Structure formats: C-alpha cells, structure tokens
Coordinates of C-alpha atoms in Angstrom, one line a residue:
Chain A
M606 CA -318.8 22.1 -49.6
T607 CA -315.7 23.3 -51.6
V608 CA -314.1 21.4 -54.4
V609 CA -310.4 22.2 -54.6
R610 CA -308.8 21.5 -58.0
Y611 CA -305.0 21.3 -58.3
F612 CA -303.1 22.1 -61.4
A613 CA -299.3 21.3 -62.5
A614 CA -297.0 21.5 -59.6
A615 CA -300.1 21.9 -57.2
A616 CA -301.3 18.5 -58.3
E617 CA -297.9 16.9 -57.7
A618 CA -297.9 18.4 -54.3
S619 CA -301.3 17.1 -53.4
G620 CA -301.1 13.8 -55.3
C621 CA -304.6 14.3 -56.8
D622 CA -306.3 16.5 -59.4
E623 CA -309.1 17.5 -57.1
E624 CA -310.8 16.8 -53.9
I625 CA -313.6 17.8 -51.8
W626 CA -312.2 19.8 -48.8
D627 CA -313.7 17.9 -45.8
E628 CA -312.5 20.2 -43.1
P629 CA -314.6 23.2 -42.1
V630 CA -312.9 26.2 -43.5
A631 CA -314.7 29.7 -43.8
T632 CA -312.0 31.9 -45.4
V633 CA -309.3 31.7 -48.1
G634 CA -306.7 32.2 -45.4
E635 CA -308.0 29.2 -43.5
L636 CA -308.0 27.0 -46.7
R637 CA -304.4 28.1 -47.4
A638 CA -303.3 27.2 -43.9
G639 CA -305.2 23.8 -44.3
L640 CA -303.4 23.0 -47.6
V641 CA -299.9 23.8 -46.2
A642 CA -300.8 21.7 -43.0
R643 CA -301.9 18.7 -45.2
Y644 CA -299.2 18.9 -48.1
G645 CA -296.3 20.6 -46.4
E646 CA -293.5 22.3 -48.1
P647 CA -294.2 21.5 -51.7
M648 CA -297.7 23.0 -51.5
S649 CA -296.2 26.0 -49.6
R650 CA -293.9 26.6 -52.5
V651 CA -296.8 26.4 -54.9
L652 CA -299.0 28.8 -52.9
S653 CA -296.1 31.4 -52.6
T654 CA -296.2 32.1 -56.4
G655 CA -299.4 30.5 -57.5
S656 CA -302.8 31.8 -57.9
F657 CA -305.8 31.0 -55.8
L658 CA -309.0 31.2 -57.8
V659 CA -312.2 31.3 -55.8
D660 CA -315.1 30.6 -58.0
G661 CA -313.2 31.9 -61.0
M662 CA -311.7 34.9 -59.6
V663 CA -308.1 35.5 -58.3
S664 CA -308.2 36.1 -54.6
R665 CA -305.3 37.5 -52.5
D666 CA -307.5 38.5 -49.6
P667 CA -307.1 35.9 -46.9
S668 CA -310.5 37.1 -45.3
R669 CA -312.5 36.4 -48.4
A670 CA -315.1 33.5 -48.0
V671 CA -314.3 30.4 -49.8
G672 CA -316.8 29.3 -52.5
E673 CA -317.9 26.2 -54.2
R674 CA -314.7 25.9 -56.2
V675 CA -311.1 26.8 -55.6
D676 CA -308.5 26.3 -58.3
V677 CA -304.7 26.3 -57.2
L678 CA -302.7 27.1 -60.2
P679 CA -299.0 27.9 -60.4
P680 CA -297.5 30.2 -63.0
F681 CA -294.8 28.8 -65.1
A682 CA -292.5 30.2 -67.6
G683 CA -290.8 27.7 -69.8
G684 CA -291.1 28.2 -73.6
Chain B
M945 CA -293.1 45.8 -96.6
A946 CA -296.5 44.3 -97.8
S947 CA -296.7 40.6 -97.8
S948 CA -297.2 38.8 -101.2
V949 CA -298.8 35.7 -99.7
D950 CA -301.5 34.8 -102.2
P951 CA -304.7 33.8 -100.4
D952 CA -305.9 32.0 -103.5
S953 CA -302.9 29.8 -103.7
P954 CA -303.5 26.1 -104.1
R955 CA -301.4 25.7 -100.9
F956 CA -304.5 26.7 -98.8
L957 CA -307.1 24.7 -100.6
R958 CA -307.8 22.4 -97.7
Q959 CA -308.4 25.2 -95.3
R960 CA -310.3 27.5 -97.7
V961 CA -313.0 24.8 -98.2
L962 CA -313.7 24.8 -94.5
A963 CA -317.3 26.1 -93.8
G964 CA -316.9 29.4 -91.8
F965 CA -313.2 29.8 -92.9
G966 CA -313.3 30.2 -96.6
A967 CA -311.6 32.8 -98.7
D968 CA -312.4 35.5 -96.2
G969 CA -310.4 33.6 -93.5
Q970 CA -307.5 33.1 -95.9
R971 CA -307.4 36.8 -96.9
A972 CA -307.4 37.8 -93.2
L973 CA -304.4 35.5 -92.6
A974 CA -302.6 37.0 -95.6
G975 CA -303.3 40.4 -94.3
A976 CA -302.2 39.8 -90.7
T977 CA -299.0 40.9 -89.0
V978 CA -298.1 38.9 -85.8
L979 CA -295.2 39.4 -83.5
V980 CA -293.9 36.2 -82.0
I981 CA -291.9 36.6 -78.9
G982 CA -289.4 33.6 -78.6
A983 CA -288.2 31.2 -81.3
G984 CA -287.6 28.4 -78.8
G985 CA -289.5 25.2 -78.0
V986 CA -293.0 26.6 -78.1
G987 CA -292.1 29.1 -81.0
S988 CA -290.9 26.2 -82.9
A989 CA -294.5 24.8 -83.1
V990 CA -296.1 28.1 -83.6
I991 CA -294.0 29.8 -86.2
P992 CA -294.1 27.1 -88.9
A993 CA -297.8 26.6 -88.2
L994 CA -298.6 30.2 -89.0
A995 CA -296.2 30.4 -91.9
A996 CA -297.7 27.5 -93.6
A997 CA -301.3 28.5 -92.9
G998 CA -300.6 31.7 -94.9
V999 CA -299.9 34.4 -92.4
G1000 CA -298.6 37.5 -94.3
T1001 CA -296.1 39.0 -92.1
I1002 CA -294.4 37.2 -89.0
A1003 CA -292.1 39.3 -86.9
I1004 CA -289.8 37.2 -84.6
I1005 CA -288.0 38.6 -81.6
D1006 CA -285.4 36.4 -79.8
D1007 CA -281.8 37.6 -78.7
D1008 CA -280.6 34.0 -78.3
T1009 CA -278.3 31.8 -80.4
V1010 CA -279.0 28.0 -81.2
E1011 CA -277.3 25.6 -78.6
A1012 CA -277.2 21.9 -78.8
S1013 CA -279.4 21.4 -75.7
N1014 CA -282.1 23.4 -77.6
L1015 CA -282.5 20.9 -80.5
S1016 CA -284.7 18.3 -78.8
R1017 CA -287.5 20.5 -78.7
Q1018 CA -286.7 23.6 -80.8
T1019 CA -287.3 22.0 -84.0
I1020 CA -287.2 25.0 -86.4
H1021 CA -283.4 24.8 -85.7
G1022 CA -281.1 22.1 -86.9
V1023 CA -277.7 20.8 -85.9
A1024 CA -276.1 23.0 -88.7
D1025 CA -277.7 26.0 -87.0
I1026 CA -275.9 25.7 -83.7
G1027 CA -274.2 29.1 -82.9
R1028 CA -276.6 31.0 -85.2
P1029 CA -279.0 33.6 -84.0
K1030 CA -282.3 31.8 -83.6
V1031 CA -284.2 34.5 -85.4
D1032 CA -282.0 33.6 -88.6
S1033 CA -282.7 29.9 -88.5
A1034 CA -286.4 30.6 -87.8
A1035 CA -286.6 32.8 -90.9
D1036 CA -285.0 30.2 -92.9
A1037 CA -287.5 27.7 -91.7
V1038 CA -290.5 30.0 -92.6
A1039 CA -288.8 30.7 -96.2
R1040 CA -288.8 26.8 -96.7
L1041 CA -292.5 26.6 -96.0
S1042 CA -293.7 30.0 -97.4
P1043 CA -291.1 32.0 -99.3
D1044 CA -293.7 34.8 -99.8
T1045 CA -294.3 35.3 -96.0
V1046 CA -292.5 38.5 -94.8
V1047 CA -290.3 37.7 -91.9
V1048 CA -289.1 40.6 -89.8
R1049 CA -286.2 39.6 -87.5
H1050 CA -285.4 41.3 -84.2
S1051 CA -282.4 39.7 -82.7
V1052 CA -282.9 41.6 -79.4
R1053 CA -284.6 40.9 -76.2
F1054 CA -288.3 41.9 -75.8
A1055 CA -288.1 44.5 -73.0
E1056 CA -290.1 47.4 -71.7
K1057 CA -288.0 50.0 -73.6
N1058 CA -288.6 48.5 -77.1
S1059 CA -291.9 46.7 -76.6
F1060 CA -294.1 49.5 -77.7
E1061 CA -292.2 50.2 -80.9
L1062 CA -292.1 46.4 -81.7
L1063 CA -295.9 46.2 -81.3
L1064 CA -296.8 49.3 -83.5
D1065 CA -297.4 47.2 -86.7
A1066 CA -298.7 44.0 -85.0
N1067 CA -302.4 42.8 -85.0
L1068 CA -301.6 40.1 -82.6
L1069 CA -298.9 39.3 -80.1
I1070 CA -297.9 35.7 -79.4
D1071 CA -295.8 35.2 -76.4
C1072 CA -293.7 32.0 -76.5
S1073 CA -291.1 33.5 -74.2
D1074 CA -289.3 31.4 -71.7
N1075 CA -289.4 33.8 -68.7
I1076 CA -291.9 35.3 -66.5
A1077 CA -290.7 38.9 -66.7
T1078 CA -291.3 38.9 -70.4
R1079 CA -294.8 37.7 -70.0
Y1080 CA -295.8 40.7 -67.9
I1081 CA -294.1 43.2 -70.3
A1082 CA -295.9 41.6 -73.2
N1083 CA -299.3 41.6 -71.5
D1084 CA -299.0 45.2 -70.5
A1085 CA -297.8 46.3 -73.9
A1086 CA -300.5 44.4 -75.8
E1087 CA -303.0 45.9 -73.4
I1088 CA -301.9 49.5 -73.9
R1089 CA -301.6 48.9 -77.6
G1090 CA -305.2 47.4 -77.6
I1091 CA -304.4 44.1 -79.3
P1092 CA -304.9 40.5 -78.2
M1093 CA -302.1 38.4 -76.9
V1094 CA -301.9 34.6 -77.2
W1095 CA -299.8 33.2 -74.4
G1096 CA -298.5 29.8 -73.5
S1097 CA -295.9 28.1 -71.2
A1098 CA -294.3 24.5 -71.0
S1099 CA -292.4 23.3 -68.1
R1100 CA -291.8 19.7 -67.0
Y1101 CA -294.8 17.7 -68.0
N1102 CA -297.3 20.5 -67.9
G1103 CA -298.4 23.4 -70.2
Q1104 CA -300.8 26.3 -70.0
V1105 CA -302.5 28.3 -72.9
G1106 CA -304.6 31.3 -72.9
V1107 CA -305.6 34.5 -74.6
A1108 CA -305.2 37.8 -73.0
W1109 CA -307.4 40.8 -74.4
D1110 CA -308.2 43.4 -72.1
E1111 CA -311.0 44.9 -74.4
K1112 CA -312.7 41.6 -74.2
G1113 CA -312.5 41.6 -70.6
V1114 CA -309.5 39.7 -69.2
D1115 CA -305.7 39.8 -69.4
Y1116 CA -302.8 37.7 -67.9
R1117 CA -302.9 39.7 -64.7
D1118 CA -306.5 38.5 -64.0
L1119 CA -304.9 35.1 -63.7
F1120 CA -301.6 36.0 -62.0
P1121 CA -301.9 39.6 -60.9
E1122 CA -298.2 40.1 -60.0
Q1123 CA -295.0 38.8 -61.3
A1124 CA -293.8 35.9 -59.1
D1125 CA -290.1 35.8 -58.1
D1126 CA -288.6 33.2 -60.2
D1127 CA -285.9 31.2 -58.4
G1128 CA -285.4 29.2 -61.5
S1129 CA -288.2 26.8 -60.6
L1130 CA -290.6 28.5 -63.0
S1131 CA -288.3 28.0 -66.0
C1132 CA -287.4 24.8 -68.1
E1133 CA -283.7 25.5 -68.0
L1134 CA -283.5 24.0 -64.4
V1135 CA -286.5 21.8 -64.2
G1136 CA -286.6 20.4 -67.6
V1137 CA -289.4 20.1 -70.2
L1138 CA -290.8 17.2 -72.1
P1139 CA -290.3 18.2 -75.8
T1140 CA -293.8 17.1 -76.8
V1141 CA -295.3 19.5 -74.3
C1142 CA -293.9 22.4 -76.3
V1143 CA -295.4 20.9 -79.4
V1144 CA -299.0 20.6 -77.9
I1145 CA -298.8 24.0 -76.3
G1146 CA -297.4 25.7 -79.4
A1147 CA -300.0 24.0 -81.7
M1148 CA -302.9 25.2 -79.3
M1149 CA -301.4 28.7 -79.4
A1150 CA -301.2 28.7 -83.3
N1151 CA -304.7 27.5 -83.2
E1152 CA -305.9 30.4 -81.0
A1153 CA -304.0 32.8 -83.2
I1154 CA -305.7 31.6 -86.4
K1155 CA -309.0 31.8 -84.7
L1156 CA -308.3 35.4 -83.5
I1157 CA -307.1 36.5 -87.0
T1158 CA -310.0 35.0 -89.0
G1159 CA -312.6 35.4 -86.3
I1160 CA -313.8 31.8 -86.2
G1161 CA -314.7 29.9 -83.1
A1162 CA -314.5 31.0 -79.4
P1163 CA -311.1 32.1 -78.2
L1164 CA -309.6 31.1 -75.0
I1165 CA -310.7 34.3 -73.3
G1166 CA -311.4 34.0 -69.6
R1167 CA -310.5 30.3 -69.9
V1168 CA -307.1 28.8 -69.4
V1169 CA -306.1 25.3 -70.7
S1170 CA -304.0 23.3 -68.5
F1171 CA -302.3 20.3 -70.1
D1172 CA -300.8 17.4 -68.3
A1173 CA -298.6 15.2 -70.6
L1174 CA -298.4 12.2 -68.1
S1175 CA -302.1 11.7 -67.9
G1176 CA -302.7 12.9 -71.5
T1177 CA -305.5 15.2 -70.4
T1178 CA -306.5 18.9 -70.6
R1179 CA -308.4 20.8 -68.0
E1180 CA -310.0 24.1 -68.2
I1181 CA -310.0 26.9 -65.7
S1182 CA -312.5 29.6 -66.1
Y1183 CA -311.6 33.0 -64.7
A1184 CA -313.1 36.6 -64.5
R1185 CA -311.7 40.0 -64.3
N1186 CA -310.2 40.7 -61.0
P1187 CA -311.4 44.3 -60.3
D1188 CA -308.6 44.8 -57.8
G1189 CA -305.9 43.7 -60.2
P1190 CA -303.1 46.0 -61.2
R1191 CA -303.2 47.0 -64.9
P1192 CA -301.4 49.5 -67.1
G1193 CA -304.4 51.0 -68.9
S1194 CA -307.9 50.0 -69.3
L1195 CA -310.8 49.9 -71.5
E1196 CA -312.1 52.9 -69.7
E1197 CA -309.1 54.8 -70.6
R1198 CA -309.4 54.2 -74.3
T1199 CA -313.2 55.0 -74.4
A1200 CA -314.0 57.6 -71.8
I1201 CA -315.3 60.9 -72.8
R1202 CA -314.8 63.6 -70.2
E1203 CA -315.8 67.2 -70.1
P1204 CA -312.8 69.5 -69.4
D1205 CA -313.1 71.6 -66.2
P1206 CA -310.9 74.8 -66.7
D1207 CA -309.6 74.6 -63.1
L1208 CA -308.6 71.0 -63.5
A1209 CA -307.9 70.7 -67.2
V1210 CA -305.7 72.5 -69.7
T1211 CA -306.1 72.2 -73.4
P1212 CA -303.0 71.4 -75.6
T1213 CA -302.9 75.0 -77.0
K1214 CA -303.2 76.4 -73.5
L1215 CA -300.3 74.2 -72.3
A1216 CA -298.1 75.2 -75.1
Q1217 CA -298.5 78.8 -74.0
L1218 CA -297.9 78.0 -70.4
L1219 CA -294.7 76.1 -71.2
A1220 CA -293.5 79.1 -73.2
G1221 CA -293.4 81.0 -69.9
P1222 CA -294.5 84.5 -68.7
T1223 CA -293.2 86.3 -71.6
T1224 CA -296.0 85.0 -73.8
A1225 CA -298.8 87.6 -74.1
G1226 CA -301.6 87.0 -71.5
I1227 CA -299.5 84.3 -69.5
H1228 CA -298.4 85.6 -66.0
E1229 CA -297.4 82.3 -64.4
T1230 CA -294.2 80.3 -64.3
P1231 CA -294.3 77.1 -66.5
P1232 CA -295.9 74.3 -64.6
L1233 CA -294.0 71.0 -63.9
L1234 CA -295.0 68.5 -66.6
L1235 CA -295.8 65.1 -65.0
D1236 CA -296.1 62.0 -67.3
V1237 CA -298.1 59.2 -65.7
R1238 CA -297.8 56.8 -68.6
E1239 CA -295.8 53.6 -68.5
A1240 CA -292.1 53.7 -69.2
S1241 CA -292.5 52.0 -72.6
E1242 CA -294.9 54.6 -73.8
A1243 CA -292.7 57.5 -72.6
S1244 CA -289.6 56.0 -74.3
F1245 CA -291.6 56.1 -77.6
V1246 CA -292.7 59.7 -77.4
S1247 CA -293.1 62.2 -74.7
L1248 CA -293.4 65.9 -74.2
P1249 CA -290.0 67.7 -73.7
G1250 CA -289.0 68.3 -70.1
S1251 CA -291.6 66.1 -68.6
V1252 CA -291.0 64.0 -65.4
L1253 CA -292.0 60.3 -65.7
I1254 CA -293.8 58.6 -62.8
P1255 CA -296.2 55.8 -64.0
L1256 CA -299.7 56.2 -62.4
G1257 CA -299.4 52.9 -60.4
Q1258 CA -296.1 54.2 -58.8
L1259 CA -297.4 57.7 -58.1
P1260 CA -298.5 57.1 -54.5
D1261 CA -295.1 55.8 -53.5
R1262 CA -293.1 58.4 -55.3
L1263 CA -294.6 61.7 -54.1
A1264 CA -291.4 62.6 -52.4
E1265 CA -289.8 62.8 -55.9
L1266 CA -292.3 65.4 -56.8
D1267 CA -291.7 67.5 -53.6
S1268 CA -288.0 67.4 -54.4
L1269 CA -288.7 69.1 -57.8
L1270 CA -291.2 71.7 -56.6
P1271 CA -290.9 74.7 -54.2
S1272 CA -294.0 73.6 -52.4
R1273 CA -297.3 71.5 -52.9
N1274 CA -298.8 74.8 -54.0
A1275 CA -296.7 74.9 -57.2
S1276 CA -298.4 74.3 -60.5
I1277 CA -298.4 70.7 -62.0
V1278 CA -299.8 69.7 -65.3
V1279 CA -300.2 65.8 -65.6
Y1280 CA -300.6 64.0 -68.8
C1281 CA -301.0 60.6 -70.2
H1282 CA -302.0 59.1 -73.6
H1283 CA -305.7 60.2 -73.7
G1284 CA -306.5 61.9 -70.5
V1285 CA -308.0 59.3 -68.3
R1286 CA -305.0 58.2 -66.3
S1287 CA -304.0 61.7 -65.8
A1288 CA -307.5 62.4 -64.4
R1289 CA -306.9 59.7 -61.9
A1290 CA -303.5 61.1 -61.0
L1291 CA -305.0 64.5 -60.6
E1292 CA -307.4 63.3 -57.9
L1293 CA -304.7 61.4 -56.2
L1294 CA -302.4 64.4 -56.1
E1295 CA -305.2 66.6 -54.9
N1296 CA -305.9 64.2 -52.0
A1297 CA -302.2 64.3 -51.1
G1298 CA -302.4 68.2 -50.7
F1299 CA -301.2 69.4 -54.0
T1300 CA -303.3 72.4 -54.6
R1301 CA -302.6 73.5 -58.3
V1302 CA -302.7 70.4 -60.3
R1303 CA -304.4 70.4 -63.8
H1304 CA -304.3 67.7 -66.5
L1305 CA -303.9 67.7 -70.2
T1306 CA -307.2 67.4 -72.0
G1307 CA -307.1 64.5 -74.3
G1308 CA -303.5 63.6 -73.4
I1309 CA -300.4 63.6 -75.6
D1310 CA -302.6 62.4 -78.5
A1311 CA -304.5 65.6 -78.5
W1312 CA -301.2 67.6 -78.2
R1313 CA -300.0 65.8 -81.3
V1314 CA -303.2 66.7 -83.3
Q1315 CA -303.5 70.4 -82.0
V1316 CA -299.9 71.4 -81.3
D1317 CA -297.3 69.2 -82.9
P1318 CA -298.5 67.1 -85.9
E1319 CA -294.9 65.9 -86.4
M1320 CA -295.1 64.0 -83.2
A1321 CA -295.2 60.2 -83.5
A1322 CA -298.7 58.7 -83.0
Y1323 CA -299.6 55.6 -81.1

C-alpha cells in the first residue's frame, strides 16, 4: 500500500493533501502514468518539474519500485 | 570591517535570558557574517529579524530597484523608496533597527562568476532570491565553500523552507536534482503571491539562520517545511541524500587523503618545472596541457595561468574540445582541481576514454599556492 502526499501545486491538481493509491502499481513510472491519467494536464505540469520522493529519496528512475510513501513536490522560486 | 554590535546590550536582554541561548548565543550572532541574496518579499522578513536579533554583519545582494508593485510584501521598502536600489533601502531599514550592524551592499546580481568571491567572508548564506537559477548557483557555491545555506520560496498561497548543508548530509539538489525550466509559472511575478506567505517563510528562514549561528535546536536539514496559507498548516517532507544526484563538490573531496602515485600524480614543484618547458635542467618533455576541472566560479576566482577549464561534470561530453587542443590522446595532460579529488576522478575518466599520459596535481591548486605561489589567493 502506497500513500501519496501532494504539496502546493500538486495538491491543487489532485484536490487533496494525500491519498492511499488504490490501483496496483509496481514502479515509479507506473505511478506517474497513473497520476497523469487520474488528474490530467495540471498534474502532468507538476510532474514535469517537480520531484518524486519515494520513501524520502528523490527518484528519477521510472523502473524503481514504489515504496510506502511517495511525496510529489513542485519547486518554486518566488521570493 | 569588524562589527560593533555589543552582545551585552540591553536590546538583547529577552533572548539572552533564554536557557540554551544565553550570552554565548548572543556573542555568536554578533560575530556572524551572513550573506542574504534578495531584498524582496522574503528578504524583507529575514533582514530586519537578523539585524534586530544582533547579527554583526549582514551582506545584502540585490540588483533590483524598488517598484510600487513590490510594496505590498517587501516591507523594508516604503513609498518614498520607489526607484531606489533595494540594497540601499534595505540598509536604511537595518540602520534604523541596529545602527551598529555592518551592512555590506552588493547592488549586483548573484551569479556564478561572482558567487565565490561574495561568499568568502560569509559564515552562512540565506537565499531569498526570486528565481530558480539563482537557487542552484547559491546551493553549489555554498557547498564548495563548505557553509550552510538557508533557503526558502513563496509563491501563490504556498511556501517552502529548508537548510542545505552538504557536510551534514543533504543539499538542495537532494530535493530537486536539476534546475527545472521556468516558463514563468515558478515565479511570483506571473502567478502572484499572498504577502503573508513571504512573512511566514522569511520568519522561518531567519529562525533557521539564528539556530545555525548559535547552535541551538535542530536545523531543517533533511526536512523541508511546506506551508499552505489557505489551510493555515505546515507539513514536513523528510528526505535523504540522493547518491545519484549531481553535485559540484563533496565531503569526500574536502576530506580525502590520497597517496600520490608518480605515474598518475605530479607535485606542485614538479609541475612548475614541467611548465617551464624542456630548457629547465632535467626536464625533457614539452609542457603538458593544464586542465582545470573545477566549477567556473572557482576558476574565475583563481586559476593556474594557461589552463583550460572544463568542469568535471561536463568532461564526458566535452572530450572533443580536448582533442582539438592536443596532437593525440597520447599527449601529456595535467588535471587539477581545488584539493586533488575531483582531478583524480577526471584522471580515471580520461584514462577510460583512451588518454594515455594523464596525471593530476597532488593537493590541487591549494597545494600549488602553498608550495609554489604563496601570493596566490586562497579559498
């Protein structure tokens, strides 16, 4: 079971702060695809620049196994 | 210029009495030099907080002038400051709160070429900049310099705060490895920002800065705080070092001790002889190509004359440039960096690419300074 947490623009795209991902996904790549399928263009934009932290470590390898917790976090630059 | 902030001043009474903070904490603040990038919305919260708390020296870098649209959130500037350089009105704000704090004004943009020099005197870097490119330059410069960086961003209704400190295990690239292309959506200029988000984020950053300077508490290392103004909540994301992440230098580089191998390494004294050419007694080879594999910011600060700069991270993609400078891959090359660790990695890389006569400078440019050229600037 994977808990996906959404931050900032990712939370706006999903409409929630976190959810238990109820579809079977084995890899980071599958989860990314699932997120885009579920939340469309806004989530796709977040994922293009944002970080995907799997159990607290940035993962850019789509073949990596998903863990217990995935954090979706966009960078932003305003000061 | 030494600061004249008096740590025993009655101004600081309420914090000096804090258990764990005390006179020692106050002295640490008075002795600190911080470099703040950006005197905008977040900087407007950070700079007065640090000045009033008794930080001895605050260097402020910002190349912007005050505009009317800044004033809703950039509260160290007032209506009368419109058109003035932000560093000037920020310095005035500091002087009102703490006339004995030394303010160093840099009315320029923080860039790779000046980053290293700007950081030479700083104990702590605080990045309140409004663009993502500066964040990466700041992260890398602080990492090479070996000091912590407090960073924060505010955009729309959200903010993020963290501390990057390579020596303690993580930096900004462990959270966001590569710079994202900013189509404008990452910055508050196009998407807007709630002024109070800047205040919250700036206050949290000043809090981290005071903790790092005084040594109290647990800094936000390996944890980023995400603030959501609409729900009024903060959440924490913990993260660890990404071993595959790109980085400009590393703890290993600053601490490694390596035994020189004469076929692979050359001492500074020997290199000086080699560069003097075949006329020098006992030297029969043509001078080697000098390859500098440090970052551009380091090279612009100080480098060996006649060297070619290709930062280590770019070396695999830029071998053709080396070929264009050499008669063949059997020609002699001496690679150098700051202390001789990046150059060892470059040496391995070049050997694997078929370069046959590669050596690297033992102890790097720092050892050259000690043994060959004491006039050379140190960093």
